[in-house]
mmCIF file of C-alpha atoms and ligand atoms in Angstrom:
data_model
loop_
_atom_site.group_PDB
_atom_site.id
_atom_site.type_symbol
_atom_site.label_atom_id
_atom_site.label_comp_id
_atom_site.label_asym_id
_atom_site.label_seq_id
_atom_site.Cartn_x
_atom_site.Cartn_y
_atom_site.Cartn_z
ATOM 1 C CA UNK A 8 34.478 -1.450 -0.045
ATOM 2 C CA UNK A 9 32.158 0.258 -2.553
ATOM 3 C CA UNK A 10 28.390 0.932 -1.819
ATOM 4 C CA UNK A 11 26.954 -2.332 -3.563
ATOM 5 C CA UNK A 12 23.522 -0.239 -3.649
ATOM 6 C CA UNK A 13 25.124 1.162 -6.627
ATOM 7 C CA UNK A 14 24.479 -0.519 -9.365
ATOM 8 C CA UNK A 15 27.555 -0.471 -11.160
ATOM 9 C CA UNK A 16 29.398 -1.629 -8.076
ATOM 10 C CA UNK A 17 27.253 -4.461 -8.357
ATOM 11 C CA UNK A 18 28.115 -5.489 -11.760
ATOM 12 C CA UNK A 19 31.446 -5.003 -11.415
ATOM 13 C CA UNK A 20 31.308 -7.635 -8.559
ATOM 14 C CA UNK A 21 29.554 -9.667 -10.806
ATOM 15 C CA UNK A 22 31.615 -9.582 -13.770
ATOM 16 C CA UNK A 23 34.693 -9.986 -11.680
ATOM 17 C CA UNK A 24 33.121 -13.400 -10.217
ATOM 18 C CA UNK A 25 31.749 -14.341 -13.622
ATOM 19 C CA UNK A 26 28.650 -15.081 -11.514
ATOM 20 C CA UNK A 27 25.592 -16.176 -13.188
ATOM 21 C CA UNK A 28 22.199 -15.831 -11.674
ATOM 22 C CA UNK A 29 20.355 -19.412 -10.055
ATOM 23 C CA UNK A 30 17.093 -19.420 -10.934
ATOM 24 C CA UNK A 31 16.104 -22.059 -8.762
ATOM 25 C CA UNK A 32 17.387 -19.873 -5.652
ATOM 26 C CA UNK A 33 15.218 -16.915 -5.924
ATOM 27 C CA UNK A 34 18.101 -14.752 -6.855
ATOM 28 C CA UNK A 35 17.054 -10.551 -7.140
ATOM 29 C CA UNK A 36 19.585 -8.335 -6.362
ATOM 30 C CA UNK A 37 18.629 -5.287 -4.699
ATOM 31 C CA UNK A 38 20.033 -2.245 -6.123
ATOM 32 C CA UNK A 39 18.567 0.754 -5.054
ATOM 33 C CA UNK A 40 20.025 2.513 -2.014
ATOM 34 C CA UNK A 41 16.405 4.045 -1.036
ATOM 35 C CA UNK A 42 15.143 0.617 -0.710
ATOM 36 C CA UNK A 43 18.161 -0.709 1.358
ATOM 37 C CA UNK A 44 17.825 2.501 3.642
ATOM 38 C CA UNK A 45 14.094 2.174 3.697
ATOM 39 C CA UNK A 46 14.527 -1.371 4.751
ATOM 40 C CA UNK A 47 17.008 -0.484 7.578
ATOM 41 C CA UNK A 48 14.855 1.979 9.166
ATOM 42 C CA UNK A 49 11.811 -0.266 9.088
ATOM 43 C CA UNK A 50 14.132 -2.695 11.288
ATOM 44 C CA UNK A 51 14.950 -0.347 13.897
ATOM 45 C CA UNK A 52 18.580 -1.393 14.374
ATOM 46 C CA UNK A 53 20.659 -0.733 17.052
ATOM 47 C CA UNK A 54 24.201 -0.986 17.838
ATOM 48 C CA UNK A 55 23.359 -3.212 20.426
ATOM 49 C CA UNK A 56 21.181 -5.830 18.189
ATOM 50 C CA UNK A 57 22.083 -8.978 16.574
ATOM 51 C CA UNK A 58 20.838 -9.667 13.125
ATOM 52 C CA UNK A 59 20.152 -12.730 10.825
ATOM 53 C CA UNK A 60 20.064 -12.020 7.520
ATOM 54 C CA UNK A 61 18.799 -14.338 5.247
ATOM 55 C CA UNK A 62 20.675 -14.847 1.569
ATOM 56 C CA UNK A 63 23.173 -12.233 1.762
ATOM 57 C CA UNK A 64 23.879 -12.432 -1.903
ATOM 58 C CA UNK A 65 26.905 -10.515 -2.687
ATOM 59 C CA UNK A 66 26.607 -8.942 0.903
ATOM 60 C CA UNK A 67 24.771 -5.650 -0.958
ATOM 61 C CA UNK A 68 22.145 -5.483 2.482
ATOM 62 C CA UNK A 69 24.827 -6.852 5.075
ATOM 63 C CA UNK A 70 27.050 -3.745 4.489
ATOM 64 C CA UNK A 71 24.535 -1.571 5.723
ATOM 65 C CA UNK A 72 23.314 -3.967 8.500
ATOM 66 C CA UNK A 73 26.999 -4.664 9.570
ATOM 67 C CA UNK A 74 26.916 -0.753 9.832
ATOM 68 C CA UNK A 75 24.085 -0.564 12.419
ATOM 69 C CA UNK A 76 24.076 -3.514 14.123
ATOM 70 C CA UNK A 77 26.248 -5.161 16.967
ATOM 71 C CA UNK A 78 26.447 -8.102 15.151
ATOM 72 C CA UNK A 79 25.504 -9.165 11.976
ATOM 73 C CA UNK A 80 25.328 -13.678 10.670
ATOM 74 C CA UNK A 81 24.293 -14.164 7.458
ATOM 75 C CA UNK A 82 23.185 -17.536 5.707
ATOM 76 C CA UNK A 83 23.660 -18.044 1.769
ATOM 77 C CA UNK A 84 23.135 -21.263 0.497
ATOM 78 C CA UNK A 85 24.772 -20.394 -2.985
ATOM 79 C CA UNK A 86 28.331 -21.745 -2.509
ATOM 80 C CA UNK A 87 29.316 -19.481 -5.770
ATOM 81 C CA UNK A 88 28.379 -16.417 -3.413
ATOM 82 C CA UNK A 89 30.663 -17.520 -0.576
ATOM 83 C CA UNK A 90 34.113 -16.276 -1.959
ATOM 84 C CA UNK A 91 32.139 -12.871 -3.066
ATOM 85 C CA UNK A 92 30.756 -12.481 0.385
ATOM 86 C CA UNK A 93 34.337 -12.852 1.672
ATOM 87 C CA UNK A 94 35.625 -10.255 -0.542
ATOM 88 C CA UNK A 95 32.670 -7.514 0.325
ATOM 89 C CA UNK A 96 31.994 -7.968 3.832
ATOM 90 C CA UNK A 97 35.775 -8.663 4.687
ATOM 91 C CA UNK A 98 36.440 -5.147 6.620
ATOM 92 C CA UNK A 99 33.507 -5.934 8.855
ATOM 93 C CA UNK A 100 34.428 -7.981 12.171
ATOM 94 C CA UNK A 101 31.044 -8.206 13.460
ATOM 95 C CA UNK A 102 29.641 -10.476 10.601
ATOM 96 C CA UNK A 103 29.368 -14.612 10.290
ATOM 97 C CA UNK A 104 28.922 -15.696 6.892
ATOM 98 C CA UNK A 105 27.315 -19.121 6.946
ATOM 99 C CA UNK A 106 27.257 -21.454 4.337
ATOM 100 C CA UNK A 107 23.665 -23.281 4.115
ATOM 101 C CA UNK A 108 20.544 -23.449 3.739
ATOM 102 C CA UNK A 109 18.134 -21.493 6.398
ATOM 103 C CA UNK A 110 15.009 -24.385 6.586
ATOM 104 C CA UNK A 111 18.103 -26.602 7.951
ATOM 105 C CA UNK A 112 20.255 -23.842 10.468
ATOM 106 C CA UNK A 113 19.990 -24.453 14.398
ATOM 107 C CA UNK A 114 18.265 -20.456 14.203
ATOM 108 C CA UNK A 115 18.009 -20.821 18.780
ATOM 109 C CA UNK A 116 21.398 -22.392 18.561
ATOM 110 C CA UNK A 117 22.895 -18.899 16.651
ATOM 111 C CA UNK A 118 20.964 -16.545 18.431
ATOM 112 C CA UNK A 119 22.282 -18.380 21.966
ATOM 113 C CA UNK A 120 25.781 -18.402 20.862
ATOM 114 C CA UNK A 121 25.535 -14.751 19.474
ATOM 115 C CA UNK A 122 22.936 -12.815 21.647
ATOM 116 C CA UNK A 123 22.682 -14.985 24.953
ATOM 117 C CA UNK A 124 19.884 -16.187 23.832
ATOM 118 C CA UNK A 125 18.207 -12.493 23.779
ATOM 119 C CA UNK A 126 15.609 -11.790 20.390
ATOM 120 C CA UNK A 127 17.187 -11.818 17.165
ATOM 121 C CA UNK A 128 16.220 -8.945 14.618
ATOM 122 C CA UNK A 129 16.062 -10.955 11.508
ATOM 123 C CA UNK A 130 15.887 -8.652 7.872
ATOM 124 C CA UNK A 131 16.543 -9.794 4.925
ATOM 125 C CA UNK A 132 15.454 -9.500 0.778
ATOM 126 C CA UNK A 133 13.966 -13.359 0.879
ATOM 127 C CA UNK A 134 14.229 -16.000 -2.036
ATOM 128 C CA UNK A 135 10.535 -15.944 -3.081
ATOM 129 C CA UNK A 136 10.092 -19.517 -3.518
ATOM 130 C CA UNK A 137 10.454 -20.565 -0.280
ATOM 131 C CA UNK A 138 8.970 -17.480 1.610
ATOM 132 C CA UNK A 139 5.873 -18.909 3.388
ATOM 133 C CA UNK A 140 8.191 -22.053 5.047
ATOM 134 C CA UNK A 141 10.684 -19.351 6.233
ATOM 135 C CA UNK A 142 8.487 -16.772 7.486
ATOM 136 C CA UNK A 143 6.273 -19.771 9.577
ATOM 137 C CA UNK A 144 9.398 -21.446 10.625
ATOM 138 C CA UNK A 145 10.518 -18.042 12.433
ATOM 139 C CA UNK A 146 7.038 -17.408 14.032
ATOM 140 C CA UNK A 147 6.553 -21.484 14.816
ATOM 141 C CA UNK A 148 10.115 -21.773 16.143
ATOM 142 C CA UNK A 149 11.888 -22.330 19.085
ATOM 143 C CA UNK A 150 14.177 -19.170 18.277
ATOM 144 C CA UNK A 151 13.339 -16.160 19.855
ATOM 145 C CA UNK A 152 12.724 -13.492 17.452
ATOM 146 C CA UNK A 153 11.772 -9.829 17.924
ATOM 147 C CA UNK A 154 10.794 -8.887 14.557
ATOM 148 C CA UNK A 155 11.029 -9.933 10.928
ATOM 149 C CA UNK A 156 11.658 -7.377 8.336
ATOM 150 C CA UNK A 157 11.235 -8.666 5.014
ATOM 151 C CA UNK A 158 10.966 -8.076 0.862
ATOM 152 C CA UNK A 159 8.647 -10.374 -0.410
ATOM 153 C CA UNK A 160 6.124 -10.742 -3.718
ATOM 154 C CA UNK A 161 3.630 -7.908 -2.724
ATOM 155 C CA UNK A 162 0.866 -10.449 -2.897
ATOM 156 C CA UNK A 163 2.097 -12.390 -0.219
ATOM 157 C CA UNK A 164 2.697 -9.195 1.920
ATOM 158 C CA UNK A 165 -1.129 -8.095 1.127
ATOM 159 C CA UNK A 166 -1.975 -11.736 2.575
ATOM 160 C CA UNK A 167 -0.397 -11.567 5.409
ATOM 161 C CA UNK A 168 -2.030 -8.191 6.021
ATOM 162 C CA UNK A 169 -5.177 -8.588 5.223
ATOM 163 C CA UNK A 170 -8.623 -9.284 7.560
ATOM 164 C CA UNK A 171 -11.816 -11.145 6.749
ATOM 165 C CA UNK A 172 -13.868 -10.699 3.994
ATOM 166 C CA UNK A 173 -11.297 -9.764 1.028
ATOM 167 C CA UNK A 174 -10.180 -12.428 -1.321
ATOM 168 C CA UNK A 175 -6.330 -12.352 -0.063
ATOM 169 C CA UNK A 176 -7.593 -13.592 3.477
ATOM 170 C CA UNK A 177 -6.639 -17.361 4.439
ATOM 171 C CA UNK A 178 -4.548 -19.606 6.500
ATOM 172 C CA UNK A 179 -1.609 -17.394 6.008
ATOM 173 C CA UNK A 180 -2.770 -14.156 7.169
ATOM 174 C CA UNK A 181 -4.069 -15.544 10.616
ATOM 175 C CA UNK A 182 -1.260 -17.572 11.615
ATOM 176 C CA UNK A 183 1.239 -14.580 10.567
ATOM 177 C CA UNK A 184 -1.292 -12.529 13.039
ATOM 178 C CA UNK A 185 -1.431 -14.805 15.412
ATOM 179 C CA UNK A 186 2.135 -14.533 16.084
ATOM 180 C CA UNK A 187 2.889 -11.031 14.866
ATOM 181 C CA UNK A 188 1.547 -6.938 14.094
ATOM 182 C CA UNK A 189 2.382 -7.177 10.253
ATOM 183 C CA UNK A 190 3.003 -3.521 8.859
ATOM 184 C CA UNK A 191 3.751 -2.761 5.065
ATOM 185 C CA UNK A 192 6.740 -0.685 5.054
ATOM 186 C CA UNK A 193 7.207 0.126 0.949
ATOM 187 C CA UNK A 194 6.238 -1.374 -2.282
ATOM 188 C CA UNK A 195 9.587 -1.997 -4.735
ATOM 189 C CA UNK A 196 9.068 -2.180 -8.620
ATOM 190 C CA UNK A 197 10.995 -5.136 -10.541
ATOM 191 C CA UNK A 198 13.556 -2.372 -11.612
ATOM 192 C CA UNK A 199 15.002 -2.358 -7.849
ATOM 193 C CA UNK A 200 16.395 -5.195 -8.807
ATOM 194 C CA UNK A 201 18.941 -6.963 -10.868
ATOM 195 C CA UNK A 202 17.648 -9.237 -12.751
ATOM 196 C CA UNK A 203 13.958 -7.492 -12.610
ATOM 197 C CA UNK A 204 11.724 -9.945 -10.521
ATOM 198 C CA UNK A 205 8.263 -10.553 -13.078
ATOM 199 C CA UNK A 206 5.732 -9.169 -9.930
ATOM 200 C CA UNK A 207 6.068 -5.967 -7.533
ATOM 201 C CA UNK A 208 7.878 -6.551 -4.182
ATOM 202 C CA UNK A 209 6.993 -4.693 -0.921
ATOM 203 C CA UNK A 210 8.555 -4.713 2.355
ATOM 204 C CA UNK A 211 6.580 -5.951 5.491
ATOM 205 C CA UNK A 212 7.684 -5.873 9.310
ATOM 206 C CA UNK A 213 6.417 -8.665 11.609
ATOM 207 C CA UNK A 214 6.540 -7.497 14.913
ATOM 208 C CA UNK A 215 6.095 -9.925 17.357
ATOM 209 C CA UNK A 216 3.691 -10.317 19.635
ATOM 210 C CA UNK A 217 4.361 -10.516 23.460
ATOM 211 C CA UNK A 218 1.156 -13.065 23.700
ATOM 212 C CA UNK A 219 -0.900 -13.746 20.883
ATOM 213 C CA UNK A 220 -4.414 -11.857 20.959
ATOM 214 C CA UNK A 221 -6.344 -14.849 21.753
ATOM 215 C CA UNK A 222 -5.771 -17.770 24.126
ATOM 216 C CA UNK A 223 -6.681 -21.353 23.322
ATOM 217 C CA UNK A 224 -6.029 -24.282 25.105
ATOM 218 C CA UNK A 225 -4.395 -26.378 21.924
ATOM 219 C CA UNK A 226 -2.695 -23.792 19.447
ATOM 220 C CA UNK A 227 -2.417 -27.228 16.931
ATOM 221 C CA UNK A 228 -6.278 -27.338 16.969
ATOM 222 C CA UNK A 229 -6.508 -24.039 16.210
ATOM 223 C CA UNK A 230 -4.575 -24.111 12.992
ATOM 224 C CA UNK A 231 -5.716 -27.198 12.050
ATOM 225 C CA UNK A 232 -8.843 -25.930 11.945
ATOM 226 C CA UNK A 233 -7.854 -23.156 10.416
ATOM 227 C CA UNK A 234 -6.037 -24.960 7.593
ATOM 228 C CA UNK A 235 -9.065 -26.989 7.090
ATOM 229 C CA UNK A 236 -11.629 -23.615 6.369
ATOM 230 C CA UNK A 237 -9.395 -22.524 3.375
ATOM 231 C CA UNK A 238 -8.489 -25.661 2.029
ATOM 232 C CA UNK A 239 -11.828 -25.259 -0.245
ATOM 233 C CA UNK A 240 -12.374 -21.876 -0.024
ATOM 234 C CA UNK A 241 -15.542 -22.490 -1.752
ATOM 235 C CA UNK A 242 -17.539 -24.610 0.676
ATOM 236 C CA UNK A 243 -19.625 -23.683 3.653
ATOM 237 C CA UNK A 244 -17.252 -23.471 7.011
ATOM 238 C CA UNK A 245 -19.301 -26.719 7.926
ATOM 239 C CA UNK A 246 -18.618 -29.331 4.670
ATOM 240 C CA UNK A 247 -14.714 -28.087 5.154
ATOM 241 C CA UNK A 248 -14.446 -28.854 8.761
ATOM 242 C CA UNK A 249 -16.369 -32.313 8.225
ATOM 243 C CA UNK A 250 -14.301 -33.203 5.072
ATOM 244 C CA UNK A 251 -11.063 -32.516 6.472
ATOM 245 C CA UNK A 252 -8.983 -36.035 7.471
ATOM 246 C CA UNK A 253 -6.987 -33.682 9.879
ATOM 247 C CA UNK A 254 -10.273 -33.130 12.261
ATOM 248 C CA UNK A 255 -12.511 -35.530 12.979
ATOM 249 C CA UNK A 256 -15.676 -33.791 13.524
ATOM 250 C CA UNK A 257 -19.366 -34.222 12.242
ATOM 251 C CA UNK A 258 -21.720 -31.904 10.390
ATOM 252 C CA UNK A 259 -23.832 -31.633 13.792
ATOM 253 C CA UNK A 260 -20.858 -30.533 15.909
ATOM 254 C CA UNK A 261 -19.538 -27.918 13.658
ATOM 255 C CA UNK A 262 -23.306 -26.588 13.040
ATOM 256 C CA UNK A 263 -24.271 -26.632 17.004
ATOM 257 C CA UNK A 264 -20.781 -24.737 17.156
ATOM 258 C CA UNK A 265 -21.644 -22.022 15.134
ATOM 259 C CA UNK A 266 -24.786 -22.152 16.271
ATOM 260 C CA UNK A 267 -23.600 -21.021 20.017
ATOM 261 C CA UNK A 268 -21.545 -18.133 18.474
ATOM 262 C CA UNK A 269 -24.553 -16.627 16.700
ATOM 263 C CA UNK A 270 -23.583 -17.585 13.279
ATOM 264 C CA UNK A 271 -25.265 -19.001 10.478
ATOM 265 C CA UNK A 272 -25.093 -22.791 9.109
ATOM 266 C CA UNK A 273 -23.971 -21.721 5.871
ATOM 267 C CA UNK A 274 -21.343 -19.203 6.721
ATOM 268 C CA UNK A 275 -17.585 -19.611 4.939
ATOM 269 C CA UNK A 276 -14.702 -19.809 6.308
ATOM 270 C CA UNK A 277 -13.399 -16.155 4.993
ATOM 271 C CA UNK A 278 -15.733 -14.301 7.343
ATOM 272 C CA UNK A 279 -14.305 -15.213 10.377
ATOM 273 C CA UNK A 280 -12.370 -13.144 12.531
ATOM 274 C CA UNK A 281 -9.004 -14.790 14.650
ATOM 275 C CA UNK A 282 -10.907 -14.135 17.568
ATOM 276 C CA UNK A 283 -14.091 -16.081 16.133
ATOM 277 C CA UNK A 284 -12.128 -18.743 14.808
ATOM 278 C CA UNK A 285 -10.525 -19.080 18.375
ATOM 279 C CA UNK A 286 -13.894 -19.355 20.057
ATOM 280 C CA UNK A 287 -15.184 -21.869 17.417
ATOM 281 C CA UNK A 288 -12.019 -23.916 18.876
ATOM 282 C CA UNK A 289 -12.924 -23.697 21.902
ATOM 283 C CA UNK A 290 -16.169 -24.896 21.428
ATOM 284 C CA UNK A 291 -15.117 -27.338 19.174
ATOM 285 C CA UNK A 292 -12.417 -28.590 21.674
HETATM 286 N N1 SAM B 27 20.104 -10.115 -0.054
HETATM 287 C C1 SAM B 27 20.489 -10.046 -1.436
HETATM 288 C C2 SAM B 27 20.021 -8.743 -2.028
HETATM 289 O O1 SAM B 27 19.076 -8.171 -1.495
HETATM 290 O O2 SAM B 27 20.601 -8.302 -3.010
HETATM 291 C C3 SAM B 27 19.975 -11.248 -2.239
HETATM 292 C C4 SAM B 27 18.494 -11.515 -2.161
HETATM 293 S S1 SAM B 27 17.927 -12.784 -3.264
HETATM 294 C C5 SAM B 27 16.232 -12.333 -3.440
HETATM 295 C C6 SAM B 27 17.766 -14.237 -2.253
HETATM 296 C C7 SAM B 27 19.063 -14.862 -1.755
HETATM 297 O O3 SAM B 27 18.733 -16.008 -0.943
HETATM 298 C C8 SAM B 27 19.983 -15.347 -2.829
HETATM 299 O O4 SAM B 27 21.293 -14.946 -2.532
HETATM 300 C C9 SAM B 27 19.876 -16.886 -2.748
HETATM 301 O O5 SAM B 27 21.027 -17.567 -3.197
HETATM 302 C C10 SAM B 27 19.617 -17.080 -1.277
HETATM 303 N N2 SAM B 27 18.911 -18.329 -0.926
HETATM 304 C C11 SAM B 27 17.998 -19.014 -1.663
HETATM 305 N N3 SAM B 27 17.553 -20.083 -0.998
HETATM 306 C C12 SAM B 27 18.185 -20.092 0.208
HETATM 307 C C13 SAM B 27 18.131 -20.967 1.347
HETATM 308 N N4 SAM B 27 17.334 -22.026 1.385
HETATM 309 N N5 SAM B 27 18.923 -20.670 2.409
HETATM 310 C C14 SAM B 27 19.745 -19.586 2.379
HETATM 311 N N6 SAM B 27 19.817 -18.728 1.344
HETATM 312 C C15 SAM B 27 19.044 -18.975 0.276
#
């Protein structure tokens, strides 16, 4: 089979199928075969790894991960890309093509049939609409997972990078680092793509973490509290906490809180650290 990297490979397959593009399921074809090698290398597959890959689309990425891996499943909940995937991936043995949609797949169910039960690599180019519930499903989940190598909108990447104090900090960037080292492997212009995706792309690896890098006694606390600091960005760390219905806890609490960790009455949410938020938990416990 033809490198689908290749563009015109790609619209051949296309025309052939008479596919049209589904808005509605985040459908950007990658073709570029930098990217696809770029993206490979930031994985660090070997031929002894299993990999999920999450909407295949015409199977352009699972031709090179069928290449490295041991063992390659793929989920695509487009039906029209089914028969396509079964034309381009058919002289590989070592892939699964599954019909469905990931939010709903038994992920610890796959990875015990396939691996043992051993971490599952998981890489893929993700539909951007529903990146946030896949990438927290992964790190929330039951299925063990080594490390996530994605494409997503670069703002979303920068937010799940980013530290306190910078306006791209929230909710999202400490749970992703509370379960993961994110690293931004490469930053892909719409014309990687077919059709061109309106924002810039980039490619971030979420490697795991053995333990997270601070304990607390009730992880749900922890991110509800969380949740509750950047639900109104704009208020003092003390009016969020007391306003949210998730928490019950009064002004006085939060304030003799912050008061034990040497920080102000009036402080915001955005300043604090993961480790600062988990000692406010504690205290708040
Ligand atoms: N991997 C391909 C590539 O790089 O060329 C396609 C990537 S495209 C950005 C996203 C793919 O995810 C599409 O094939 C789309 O149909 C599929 N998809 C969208 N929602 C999905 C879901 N809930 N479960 C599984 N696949 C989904």
């Amino acid at each position: 089979m033809a490198d689908l990297g290749n563009p015109q490979n790609t619209i051949e397959i296309l025309k052939k199928y008479e596919f049209s593009f589904q808005k509605k399921y985040g459908q950007n074809f990658l073709i570029d075969t930098h990217v696809l090698d770029k993206i490979i290398r930031a994985a660090e597959i070997s031929s002894d790894d299993f990999v999920l890959e999450i909407g295949p689309g015409i199977g352009t990425m699972t031709q090179y991960l069928a290449e490295a891996a041991r063992e390659v499943a793929v989920v695509e909940i487009d039906d029209k890309l089914i028969p396509i995937l079964e034309e381009t991936l058919k002289e590989y043995e070592n892939v699964t093509i599954i019909h469905g949609d990931i939010l709903k797949v038994d992920i610890e169910g796959l990875v015990q049939e396939k691996n043992q039960g051993r971490p599952v690599k998981v890489v893929a180019n993700l539909p951007y609409y529903i990146t946030t519930p896949i990438i927290m499903g992964l790190l929330e989940g039951s299925a063990p997972v080594d490390s996530i190598t994605v494409m997503v909108q670069k703002e979303v990447a920068d937010r799940m990078k980013v530290g306190p104090g910078t306006k791209d900090y929230g909710a999202l960037s400490l749970a992703v680092q509370y379960y993961a080292r994110p690293e931004i492997v490469a930053n892909v212009p719409p014309n990687c793509f077919i059709p061109r995706p309106k924002v810039g792309s980039a490619v971030i690896r979420l490697t795991r973490h053995q333990t997270p890098p601070v304990q607390v006694q009730d992880e749900d606390f922890l991110f509800r509290i969380i949740r509750a600091s950047f639900n109104q960005r704009r208020k003092t760390l003390v009016n969020s906490l007391n306003n949210s219905p998730e928490l019950q806890l009064t002004k006085e609490q939060v304030t003799k809180a912050l008061e034990q960790m040497g920080l102000p009455a009036a402080v915001r949410g955005e300043t604090l650290t993961l480790e600062q938020f988990a000692e406010l938990t504690e205290l708040l416990q």
